[in-house]
CSV table of C-alpha atoms and ligand atoms in Angstrom, one decimal:
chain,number,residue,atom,x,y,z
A,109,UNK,CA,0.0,0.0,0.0
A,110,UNK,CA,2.8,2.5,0.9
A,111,UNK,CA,4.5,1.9,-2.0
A,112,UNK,CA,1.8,2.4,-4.6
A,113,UNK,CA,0.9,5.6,-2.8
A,114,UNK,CA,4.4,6.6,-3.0
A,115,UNK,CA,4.7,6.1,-6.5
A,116,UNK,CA,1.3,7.6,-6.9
A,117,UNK,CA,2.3,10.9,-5.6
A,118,UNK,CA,5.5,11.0,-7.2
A,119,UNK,CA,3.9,10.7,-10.7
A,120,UNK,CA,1.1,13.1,-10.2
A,121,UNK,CA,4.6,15.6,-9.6
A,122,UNK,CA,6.0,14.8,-12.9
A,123,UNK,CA,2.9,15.2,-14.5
A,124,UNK,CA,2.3,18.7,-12.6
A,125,UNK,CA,6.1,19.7,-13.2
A,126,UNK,CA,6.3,18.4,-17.1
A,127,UNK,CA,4.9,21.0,-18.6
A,128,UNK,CA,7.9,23.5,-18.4
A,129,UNK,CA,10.1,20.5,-19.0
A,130,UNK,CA,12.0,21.1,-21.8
A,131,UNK,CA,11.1,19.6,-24.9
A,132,UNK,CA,14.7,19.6,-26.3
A,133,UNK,CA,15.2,15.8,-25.3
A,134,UNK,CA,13.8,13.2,-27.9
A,135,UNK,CA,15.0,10.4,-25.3
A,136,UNK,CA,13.7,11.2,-22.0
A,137,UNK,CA,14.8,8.9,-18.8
A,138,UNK,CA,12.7,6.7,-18.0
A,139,UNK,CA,12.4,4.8,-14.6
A,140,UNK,CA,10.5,0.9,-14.8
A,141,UNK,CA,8.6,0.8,-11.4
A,142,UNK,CA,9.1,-2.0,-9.6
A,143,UNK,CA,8.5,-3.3,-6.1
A,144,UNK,CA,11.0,-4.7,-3.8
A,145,UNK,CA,9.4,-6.3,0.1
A,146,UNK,CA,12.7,-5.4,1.8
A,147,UNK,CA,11.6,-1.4,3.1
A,148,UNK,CA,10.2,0.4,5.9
A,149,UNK,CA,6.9,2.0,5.3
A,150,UNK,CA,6.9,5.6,6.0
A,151,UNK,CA,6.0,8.5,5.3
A,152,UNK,CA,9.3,10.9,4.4
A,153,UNK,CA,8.5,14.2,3.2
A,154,UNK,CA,10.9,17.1,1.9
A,155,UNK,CA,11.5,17.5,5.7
A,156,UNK,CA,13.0,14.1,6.4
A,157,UNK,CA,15.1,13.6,3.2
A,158,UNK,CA,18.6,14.6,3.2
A,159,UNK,CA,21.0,12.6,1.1
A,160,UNK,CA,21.6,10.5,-1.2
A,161,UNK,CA,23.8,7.5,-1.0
A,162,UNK,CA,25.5,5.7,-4.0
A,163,UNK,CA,26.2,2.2,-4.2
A,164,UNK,CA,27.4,-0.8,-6.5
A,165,UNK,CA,25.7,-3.6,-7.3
A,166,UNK,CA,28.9,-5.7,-7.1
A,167,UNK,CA,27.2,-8.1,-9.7
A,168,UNK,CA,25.1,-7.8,-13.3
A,169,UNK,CA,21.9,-5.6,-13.4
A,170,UNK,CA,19.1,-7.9,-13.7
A,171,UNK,CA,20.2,-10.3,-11.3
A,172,UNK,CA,21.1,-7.9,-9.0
A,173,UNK,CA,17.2,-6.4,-9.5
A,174,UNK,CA,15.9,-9.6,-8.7
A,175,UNK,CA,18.1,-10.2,-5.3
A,176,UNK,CA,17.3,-6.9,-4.0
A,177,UNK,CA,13.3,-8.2,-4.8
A,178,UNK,CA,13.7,-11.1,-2.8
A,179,UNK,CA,12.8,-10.9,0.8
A,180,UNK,CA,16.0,-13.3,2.3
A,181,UNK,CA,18.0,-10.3,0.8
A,182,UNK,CA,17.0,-8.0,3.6
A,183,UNK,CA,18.7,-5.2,1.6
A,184,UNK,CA,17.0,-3.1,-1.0
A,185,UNK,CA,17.8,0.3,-2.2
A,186,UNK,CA,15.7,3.3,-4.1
A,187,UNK,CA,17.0,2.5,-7.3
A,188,UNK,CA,19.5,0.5,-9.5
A,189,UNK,CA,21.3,2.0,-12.8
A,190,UNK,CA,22.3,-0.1,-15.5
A,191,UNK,CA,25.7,0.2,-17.3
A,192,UNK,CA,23.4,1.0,-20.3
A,193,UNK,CA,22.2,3.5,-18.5
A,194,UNK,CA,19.0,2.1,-17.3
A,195,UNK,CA,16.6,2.5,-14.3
A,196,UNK,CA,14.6,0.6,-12.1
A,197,UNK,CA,12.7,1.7,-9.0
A,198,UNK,CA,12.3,-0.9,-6.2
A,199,UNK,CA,11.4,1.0,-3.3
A,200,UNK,CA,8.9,4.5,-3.6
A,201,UNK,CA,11.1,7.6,-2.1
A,202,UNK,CA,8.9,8.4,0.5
A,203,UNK,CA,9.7,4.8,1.7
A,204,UNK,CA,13.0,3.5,3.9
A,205,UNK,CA,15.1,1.2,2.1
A,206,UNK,CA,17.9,-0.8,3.6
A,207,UNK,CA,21.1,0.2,1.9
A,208,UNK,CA,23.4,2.5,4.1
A,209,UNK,CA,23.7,-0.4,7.0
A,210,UNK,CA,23.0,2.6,8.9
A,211,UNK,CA,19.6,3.4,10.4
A,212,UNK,CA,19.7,7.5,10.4
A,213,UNK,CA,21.3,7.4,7.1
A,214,UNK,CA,18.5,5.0,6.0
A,215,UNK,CA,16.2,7.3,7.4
A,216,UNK,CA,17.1,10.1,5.9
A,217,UNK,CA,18.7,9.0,2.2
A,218,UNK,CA,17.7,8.3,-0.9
A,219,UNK,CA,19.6,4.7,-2.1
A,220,UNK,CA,21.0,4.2,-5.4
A,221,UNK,CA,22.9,1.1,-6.8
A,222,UNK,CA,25.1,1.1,-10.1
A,223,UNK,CA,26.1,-2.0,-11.6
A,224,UNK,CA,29.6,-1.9,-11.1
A,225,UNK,CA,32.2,-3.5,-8.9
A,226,UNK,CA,34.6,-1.8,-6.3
A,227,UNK,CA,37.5,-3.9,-8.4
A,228,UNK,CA,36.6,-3.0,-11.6
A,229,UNK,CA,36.6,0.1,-14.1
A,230,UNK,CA,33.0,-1.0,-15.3
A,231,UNK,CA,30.9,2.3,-14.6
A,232,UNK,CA,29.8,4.0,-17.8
A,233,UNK,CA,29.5,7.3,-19.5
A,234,UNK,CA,25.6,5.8,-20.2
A,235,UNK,CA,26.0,5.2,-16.4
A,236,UNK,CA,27.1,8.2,-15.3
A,237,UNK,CA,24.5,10.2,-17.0
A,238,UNK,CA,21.6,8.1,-16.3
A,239,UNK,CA,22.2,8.8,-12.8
A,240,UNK,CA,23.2,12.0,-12.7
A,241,UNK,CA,19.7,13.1,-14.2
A,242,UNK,CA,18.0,11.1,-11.7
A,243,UNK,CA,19.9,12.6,-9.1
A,244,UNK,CA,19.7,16.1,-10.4
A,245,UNK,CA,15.3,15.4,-10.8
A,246,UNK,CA,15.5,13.9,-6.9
A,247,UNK,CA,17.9,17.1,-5.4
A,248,UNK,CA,15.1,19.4,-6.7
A,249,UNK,CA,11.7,17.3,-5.8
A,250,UNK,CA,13.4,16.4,-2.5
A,251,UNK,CA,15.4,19.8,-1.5
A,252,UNK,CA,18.6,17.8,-1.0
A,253,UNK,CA,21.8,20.0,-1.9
A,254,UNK,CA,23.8,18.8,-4.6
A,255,UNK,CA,27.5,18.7,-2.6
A,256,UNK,CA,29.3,16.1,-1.7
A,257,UNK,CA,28.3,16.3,2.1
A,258,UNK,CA,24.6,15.1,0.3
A,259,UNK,CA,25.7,12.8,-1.9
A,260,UNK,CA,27.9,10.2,-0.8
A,261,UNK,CA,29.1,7.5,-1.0
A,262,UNK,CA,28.6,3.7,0.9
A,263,UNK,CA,32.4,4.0,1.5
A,264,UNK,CA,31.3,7.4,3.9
A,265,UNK,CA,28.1,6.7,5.3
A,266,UNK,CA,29.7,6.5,8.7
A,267,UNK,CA,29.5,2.7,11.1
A,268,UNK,CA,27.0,3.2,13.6
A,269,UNK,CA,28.8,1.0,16.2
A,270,UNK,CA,32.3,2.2,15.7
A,271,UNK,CA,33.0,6.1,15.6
A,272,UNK,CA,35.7,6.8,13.3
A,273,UNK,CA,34.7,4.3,11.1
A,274,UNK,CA,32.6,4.2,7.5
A,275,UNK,CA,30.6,2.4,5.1
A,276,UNK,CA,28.0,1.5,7.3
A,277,UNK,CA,27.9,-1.0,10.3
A,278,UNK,CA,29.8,-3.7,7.7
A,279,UNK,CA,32.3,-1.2,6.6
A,280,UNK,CA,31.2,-1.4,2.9
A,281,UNK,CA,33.9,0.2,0.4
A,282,UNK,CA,31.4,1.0,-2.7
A,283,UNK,CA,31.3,2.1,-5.6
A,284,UNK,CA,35.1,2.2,-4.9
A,285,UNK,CA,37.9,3.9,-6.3
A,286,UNK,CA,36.5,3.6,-10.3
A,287,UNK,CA,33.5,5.7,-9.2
A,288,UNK,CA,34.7,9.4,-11.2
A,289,UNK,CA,33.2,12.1,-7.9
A,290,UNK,CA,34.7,14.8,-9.6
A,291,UNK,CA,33.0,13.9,-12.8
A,292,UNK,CA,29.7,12.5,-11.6
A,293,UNK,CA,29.0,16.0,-9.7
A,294,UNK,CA,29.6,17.4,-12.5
A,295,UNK,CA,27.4,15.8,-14.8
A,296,UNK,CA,24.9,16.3,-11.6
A,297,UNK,CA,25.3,19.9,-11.3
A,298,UNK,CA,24.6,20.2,-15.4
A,299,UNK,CA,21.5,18.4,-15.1
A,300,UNK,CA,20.6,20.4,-12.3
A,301,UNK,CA,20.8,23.4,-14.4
A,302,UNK,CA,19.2,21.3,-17.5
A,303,UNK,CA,16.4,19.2,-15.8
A,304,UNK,CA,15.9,15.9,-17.6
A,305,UNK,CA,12.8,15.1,-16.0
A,306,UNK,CA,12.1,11.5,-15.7
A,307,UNK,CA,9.0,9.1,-16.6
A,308,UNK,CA,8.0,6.7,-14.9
A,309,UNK,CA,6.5,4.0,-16.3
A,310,UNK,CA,5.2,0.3,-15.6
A,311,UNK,CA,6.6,-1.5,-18.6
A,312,UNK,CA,10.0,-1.3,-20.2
A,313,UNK,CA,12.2,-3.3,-22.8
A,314,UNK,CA,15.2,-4.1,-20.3
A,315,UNK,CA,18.3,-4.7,-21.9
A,316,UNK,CA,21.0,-7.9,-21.3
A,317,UNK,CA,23.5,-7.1,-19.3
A,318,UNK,CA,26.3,-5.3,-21.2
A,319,UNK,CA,30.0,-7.1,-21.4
A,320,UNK,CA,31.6,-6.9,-17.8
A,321,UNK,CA,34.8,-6.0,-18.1
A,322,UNK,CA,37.8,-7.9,-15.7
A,323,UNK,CA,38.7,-7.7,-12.6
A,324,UNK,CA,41.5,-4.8,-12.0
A,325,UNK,CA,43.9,-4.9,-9.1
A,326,UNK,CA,42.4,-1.8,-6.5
A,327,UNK,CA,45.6,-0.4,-5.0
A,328,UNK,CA,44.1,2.8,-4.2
A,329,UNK,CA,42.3,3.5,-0.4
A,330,UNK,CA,39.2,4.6,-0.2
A,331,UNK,CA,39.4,7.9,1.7
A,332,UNK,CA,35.9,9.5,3.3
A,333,UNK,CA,35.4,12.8,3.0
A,334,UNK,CA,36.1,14.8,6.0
A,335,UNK,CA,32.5,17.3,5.7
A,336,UNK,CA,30.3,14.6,6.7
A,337,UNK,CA,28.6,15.7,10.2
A,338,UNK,CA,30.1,13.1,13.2
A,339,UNK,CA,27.7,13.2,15.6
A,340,UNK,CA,28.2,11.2,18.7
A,341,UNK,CA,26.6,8.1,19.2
A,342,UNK,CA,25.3,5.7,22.3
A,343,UNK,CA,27.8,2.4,22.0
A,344,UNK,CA,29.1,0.0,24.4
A,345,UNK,CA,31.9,2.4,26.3
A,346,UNK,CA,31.4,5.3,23.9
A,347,UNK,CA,32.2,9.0,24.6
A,348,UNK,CA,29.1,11.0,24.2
A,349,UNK,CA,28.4,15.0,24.2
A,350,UNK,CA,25.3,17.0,22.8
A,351,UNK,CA,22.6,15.0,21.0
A,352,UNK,CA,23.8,11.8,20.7
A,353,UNK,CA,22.5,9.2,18.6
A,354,UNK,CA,21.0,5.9,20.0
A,355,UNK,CA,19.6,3.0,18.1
A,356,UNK,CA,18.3,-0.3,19.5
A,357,UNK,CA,20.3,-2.3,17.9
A,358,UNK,CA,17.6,-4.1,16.0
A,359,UNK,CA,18.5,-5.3,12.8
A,360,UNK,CA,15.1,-6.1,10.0
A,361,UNK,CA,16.6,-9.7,10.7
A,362,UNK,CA,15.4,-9.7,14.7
A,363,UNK,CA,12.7,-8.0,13.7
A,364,UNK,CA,11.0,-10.0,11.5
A,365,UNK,CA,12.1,-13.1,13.2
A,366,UNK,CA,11.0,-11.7,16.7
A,367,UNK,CA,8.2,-9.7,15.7
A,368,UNK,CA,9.5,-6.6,17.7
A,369,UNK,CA,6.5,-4.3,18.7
A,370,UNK,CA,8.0,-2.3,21.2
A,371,UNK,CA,11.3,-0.7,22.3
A,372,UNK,CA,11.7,0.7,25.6
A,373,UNK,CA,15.1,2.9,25.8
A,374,UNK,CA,16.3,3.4,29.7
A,375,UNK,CA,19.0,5.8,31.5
A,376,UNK,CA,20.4,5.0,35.1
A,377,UNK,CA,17.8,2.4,35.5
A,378,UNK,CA,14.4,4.8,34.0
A,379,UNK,CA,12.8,4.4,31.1
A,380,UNK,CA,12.7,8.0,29.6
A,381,UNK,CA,11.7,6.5,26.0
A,382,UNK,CA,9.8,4.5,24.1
A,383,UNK,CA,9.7,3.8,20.1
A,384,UNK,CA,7.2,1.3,18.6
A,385,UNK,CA,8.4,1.7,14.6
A,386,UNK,CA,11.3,0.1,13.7
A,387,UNK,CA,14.2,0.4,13.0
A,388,UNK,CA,13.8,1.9,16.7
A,389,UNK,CA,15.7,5.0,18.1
A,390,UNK,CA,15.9,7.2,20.8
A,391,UNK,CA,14.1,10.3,19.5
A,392,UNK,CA,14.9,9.2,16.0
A,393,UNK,CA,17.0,11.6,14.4
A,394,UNK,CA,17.3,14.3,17.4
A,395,UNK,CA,19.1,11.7,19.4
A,396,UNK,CA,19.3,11.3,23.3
A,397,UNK,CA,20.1,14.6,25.0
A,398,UNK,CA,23.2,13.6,27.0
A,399,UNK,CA,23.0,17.3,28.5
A,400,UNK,CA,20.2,15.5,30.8
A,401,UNK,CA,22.7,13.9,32.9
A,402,UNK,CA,26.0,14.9,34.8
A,403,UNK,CA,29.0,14.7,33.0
A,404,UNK,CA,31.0,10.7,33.5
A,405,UNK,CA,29.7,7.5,33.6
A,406,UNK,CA,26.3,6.1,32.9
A,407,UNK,CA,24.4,3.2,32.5
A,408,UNK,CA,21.9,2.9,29.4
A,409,UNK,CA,19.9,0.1,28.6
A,410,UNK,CA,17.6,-1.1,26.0
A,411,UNK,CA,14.3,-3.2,26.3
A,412,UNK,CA,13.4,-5.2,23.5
A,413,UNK,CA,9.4,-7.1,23.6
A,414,UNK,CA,8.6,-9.3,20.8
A,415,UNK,CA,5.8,-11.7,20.0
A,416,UNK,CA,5.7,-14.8,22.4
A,417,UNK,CA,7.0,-12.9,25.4
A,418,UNK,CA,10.5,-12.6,23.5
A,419,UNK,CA,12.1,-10.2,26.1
A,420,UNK,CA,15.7,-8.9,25.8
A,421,UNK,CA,17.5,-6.2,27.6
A,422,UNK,CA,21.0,-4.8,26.3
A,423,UNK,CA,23.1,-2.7,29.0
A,424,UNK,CA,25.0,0.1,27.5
A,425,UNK,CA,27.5,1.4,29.3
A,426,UNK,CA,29.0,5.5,28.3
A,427,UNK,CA,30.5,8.2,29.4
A,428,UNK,CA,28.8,11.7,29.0
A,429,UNK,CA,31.8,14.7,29.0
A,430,UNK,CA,29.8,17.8,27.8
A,431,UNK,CA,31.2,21.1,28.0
A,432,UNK,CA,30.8,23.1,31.5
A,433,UNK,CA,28.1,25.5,32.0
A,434,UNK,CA,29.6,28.7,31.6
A,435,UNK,CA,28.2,32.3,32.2
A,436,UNK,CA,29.7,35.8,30.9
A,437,UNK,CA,28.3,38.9,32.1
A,438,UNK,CA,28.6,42.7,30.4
A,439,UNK,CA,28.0,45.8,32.5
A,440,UNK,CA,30.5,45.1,35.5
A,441,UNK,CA,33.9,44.5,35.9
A,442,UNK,CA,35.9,41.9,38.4
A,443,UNK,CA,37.0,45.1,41.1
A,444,UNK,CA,35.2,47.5,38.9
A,445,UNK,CA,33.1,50.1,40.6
A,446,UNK,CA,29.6,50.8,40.3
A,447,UNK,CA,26.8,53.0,40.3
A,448,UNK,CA,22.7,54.1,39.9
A,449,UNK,CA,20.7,51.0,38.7
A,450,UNK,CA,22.8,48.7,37.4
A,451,UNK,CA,21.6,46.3,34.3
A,452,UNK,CA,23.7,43.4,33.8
A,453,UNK,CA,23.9,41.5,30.6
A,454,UNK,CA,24.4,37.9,31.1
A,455,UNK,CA,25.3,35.0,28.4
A,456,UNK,CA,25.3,31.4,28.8
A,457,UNK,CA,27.2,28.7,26.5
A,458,UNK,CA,23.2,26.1,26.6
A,459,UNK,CA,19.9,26.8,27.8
A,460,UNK,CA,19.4,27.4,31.3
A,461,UNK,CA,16.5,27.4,33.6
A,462,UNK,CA,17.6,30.5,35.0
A,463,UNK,CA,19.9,33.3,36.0
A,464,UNK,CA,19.9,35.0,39.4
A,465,UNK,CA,21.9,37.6,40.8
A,466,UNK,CA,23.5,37.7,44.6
A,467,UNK,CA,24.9,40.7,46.7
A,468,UNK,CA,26.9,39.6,49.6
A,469,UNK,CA,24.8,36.6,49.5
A,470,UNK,CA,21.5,37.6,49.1
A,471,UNK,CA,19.0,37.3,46.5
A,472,UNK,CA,18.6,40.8,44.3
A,473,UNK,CA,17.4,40.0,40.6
A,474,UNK,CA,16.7,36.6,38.4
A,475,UNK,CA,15.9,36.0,34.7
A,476,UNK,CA,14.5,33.2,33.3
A,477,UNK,CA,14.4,33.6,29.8
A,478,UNK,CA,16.8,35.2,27.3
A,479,UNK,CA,18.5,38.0,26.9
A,480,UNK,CA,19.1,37.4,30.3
A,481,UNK,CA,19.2,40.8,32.2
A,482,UNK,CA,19.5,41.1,36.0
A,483,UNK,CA,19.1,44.3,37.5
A,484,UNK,CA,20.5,46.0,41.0
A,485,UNK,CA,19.9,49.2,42.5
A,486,UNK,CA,23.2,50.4,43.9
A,487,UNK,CA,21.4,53.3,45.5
A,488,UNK,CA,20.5,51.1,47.8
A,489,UNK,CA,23.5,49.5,49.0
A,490,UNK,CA,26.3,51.4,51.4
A,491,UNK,CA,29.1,53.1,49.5
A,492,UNK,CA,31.9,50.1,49.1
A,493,UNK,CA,33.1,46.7,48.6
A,494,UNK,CA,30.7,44.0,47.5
A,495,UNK,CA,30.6,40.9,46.3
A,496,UNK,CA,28.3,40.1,43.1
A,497,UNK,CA,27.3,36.2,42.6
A,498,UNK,CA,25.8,35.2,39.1
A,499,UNK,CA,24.4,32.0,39.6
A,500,UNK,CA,23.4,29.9,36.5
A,501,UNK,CA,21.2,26.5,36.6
A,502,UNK,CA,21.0,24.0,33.5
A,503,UNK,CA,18.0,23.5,31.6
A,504,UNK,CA,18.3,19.6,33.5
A,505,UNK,CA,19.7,20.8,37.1
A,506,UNK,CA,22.4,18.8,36.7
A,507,UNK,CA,24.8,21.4,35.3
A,508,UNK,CA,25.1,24.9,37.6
A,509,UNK,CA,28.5,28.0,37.3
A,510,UNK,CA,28.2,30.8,39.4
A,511,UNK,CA,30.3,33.6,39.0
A,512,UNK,CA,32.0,35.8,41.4
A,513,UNK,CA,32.1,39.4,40.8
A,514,UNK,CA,33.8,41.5,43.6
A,515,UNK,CA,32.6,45.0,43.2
A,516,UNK,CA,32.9,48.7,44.5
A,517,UNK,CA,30.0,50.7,45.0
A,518,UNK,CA,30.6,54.3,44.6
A,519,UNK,CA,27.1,56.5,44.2
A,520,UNK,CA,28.8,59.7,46.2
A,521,UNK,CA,30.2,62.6,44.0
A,522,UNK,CA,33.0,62.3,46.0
A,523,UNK,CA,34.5,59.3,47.5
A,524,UNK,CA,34.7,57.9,51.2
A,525,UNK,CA,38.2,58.6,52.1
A,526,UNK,CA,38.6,54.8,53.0
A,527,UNK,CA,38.3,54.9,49.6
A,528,UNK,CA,40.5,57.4,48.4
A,529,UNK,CA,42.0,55.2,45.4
A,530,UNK,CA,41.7,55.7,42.0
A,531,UNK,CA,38.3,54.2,41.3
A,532,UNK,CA,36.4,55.2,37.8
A,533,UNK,CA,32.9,55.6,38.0
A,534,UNK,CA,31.1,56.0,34.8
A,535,UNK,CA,29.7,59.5,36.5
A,536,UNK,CA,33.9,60.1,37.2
A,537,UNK,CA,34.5,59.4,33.3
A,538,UNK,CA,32.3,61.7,31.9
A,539,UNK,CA,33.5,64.3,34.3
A,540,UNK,CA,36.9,63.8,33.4
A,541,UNK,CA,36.0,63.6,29.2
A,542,UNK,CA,34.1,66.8,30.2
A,543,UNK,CA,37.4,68.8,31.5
A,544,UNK,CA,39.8,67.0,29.4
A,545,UNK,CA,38.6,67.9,25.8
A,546,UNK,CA,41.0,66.3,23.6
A,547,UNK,CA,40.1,68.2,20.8
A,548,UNK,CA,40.7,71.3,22.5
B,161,ZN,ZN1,26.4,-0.3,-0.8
């Protein structure tokens, strides 16, 4: 059902958009629509596409059609491209397919096999181009930048167990070193600017599979790009800061054997989440707030429930080290002096629940919301030394700075003499600017 709507919608969009498609090309692309049980029905929008992830097929093109059909594969992707520079759809785009061996980048990407081989120089010009316009139709319909931080490849799609580590949780190397980048974007970024729009259509002659050409020796590493967003992620002994990503763990393979219905995700012992759609994450693409907890060691856990009271529970053990609340204030100085109603500015490095203001330890002014601005009336304070405290609390109470700011207050035109140092009031400034005329 979620795939004919899918392809429903997306047709009812070419037929909207061909009519300022440009009539210059007697060949159009067309795109045979097929099916494919290995996906996730959803329900992506603009909003929730992102990417686009190229693969090899790392055998011919029909075959490889018919193993990505077959429900053992567990694997699927978006699309496959022929080396004679045809196209099949398997899975509709609003859809998840499993291709990236990585759940947010399933999520969130659009998949797209070549037949080709990591080993081989077997990609095409026929290839090349075929995709290319497919790519350049899917940046616009989908809002997906056309850079190399959106379109990547396997070899990048970073290993959601090991940080640091690429091509998905089984470290796949496709398309390889014989994939052209430099030329591909190129091709993409011309279509971009020349639309080829595509048609997609239910019957089409598909060509044998061309020649393959041999094996070649690969001596050249397959380096990721270094613009791809790390984010951290919840593992066994991980590091974690910010918004961290956390996914159960549960492959389609558990799932369809298990018959997963819920996931319950749990910190220091509470459950604080619960997903019932797999592939199940915490928060799905926002990730766990590890702000929410004190910086060090902590223990997460996920709850599995399946059919036939199939119960599982996974302990994951991290460490959280976020940055330390800090506070910066404008409008008074460490040993400055002050004077009249004093507005202090104050900035925080996160969101906190609030901002309050001490003299000599008692409460004078708080803020909860910002621009944070806390206010005291010198006036009423005796002439002299006090002691300022700007006390911050995290949005989670678990992070809290306070800041010490030892002050003078000096409201008299003329100072105590157990004062008699060389204080500057701003009142004192101006007086001085206003007998020392520079320009005079
Ligand atoms: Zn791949």
């Amino acid at each position: 059902m979620g795939s004919f709507r899918g392809q429903l919608a997306l047709a009812a969009v070419v037929v909207s958009a061909a009519v300022g498609a440009s009539a210059a090309w007697a060949s159009p692309l067309r795109v045979l629509i097929k099916d494919s049980p290995n996906k996730t029905q959803s329900n992506r929008t603009r909003a929730t596409i992102n990417g686009i992830v190229i693969h090899d097929t790392e055998g011919r093109f029909i075959g490889s059609v018919r193993v990505l059909q077959r429900a053992w594969t567990r694997g699927s992707a978006h699309f496959v491209v022929s080396r004679r520079g045809q196209i099949v759809q398997l899975v509709p785009v609003t859809d998840v397919a499993w291709h990236a061996g990585n759940a947010w980048w399933n999520l969130h990407s659009i998949g797209i096999e070549h037949e080709g081989w990591v080993g081989r120089r077997a990609y095409t010009e026929k290839e090349y181009r075929a995709s290319a316009q497919l790519v350049a139709y899917l940046a616009h319909r989908w809002s997906i930048p056309l850079d190399r931080g959106h379109v990547i490849g396997h070899a990048e799609v970073p290993n959601p167990y090991r940080p640091g580590f690429f091509g998905g949780a089984s470290g796949h190397s496709d398309p390889g070193p014989y994939w052209k980048w430099a030329h591909y974007m190129q091709l993409v970024r011309y279509y971009a600017a020349h639309p080829v729009l595509p048609k997609f259509v239910k019957r089409m002659t598909v060509l044998p599979d061309a020649p393959v050409p041999h094996a070649q020796l690969v001596t050249r590493a397959v380096v990721p790009v270094r613009h791809v967003v790390r984010r951290s992620t919840v593992d066994r002994n991980a590091t974690v800061h910010g918004k961290a990503l956390w996914w159960s763990g549960v492959t389609a393979a558990t799932q369809w054997r298990r018959h997963i219905w819920k996931v319950d995700f749990l910190v220091d012992g509470k459950t604080i989440y619960t997903d019932h759609t797999w592939p199940y994450s915490f928060h799905r693409t926002i990730g766990w707030d590890s702000s929410s907890v004190g910086n060090g060691r902590h223990m997460l856990a996920v709850r599995t429930y399946g059919a036939h009271h199939y119960r599982t529970r996974k302990s994951v053990p991290v460490r959280v080290a976020n940055p330390p609340l800090r506070v910066r204030i404008t409008g008074a100085v460490s040993g400055g002096a002050v004077d009249g109603l004093l507005n202090i500015g104050a900035r925080t490095n996160e969101p906190v629940e609030r901002l309050a203001l001490y003299v000599d330890g008692k409460p004078v002014s708080r803020d909860a919301s910002p621009p944070y601005r806390l206010l005291w009336d010198t006036r009423t304070a005796v002439e002299g030394a006090h002691t300022m405290l700007v006390y911050a609390r995290g949005k989670h109470g678990t992070h809290r700075a306070a800041l010490t700011v030892p002050v003078v207050v000096a409201n008299a035109p003329t100072f105590p003499p157990a004062l008699a140092r060389n204080w500057l009031t701003r009142r004192g400034l101006g007086d001085m600017l206003g007998r020392f005329d520079p320009e005079q």
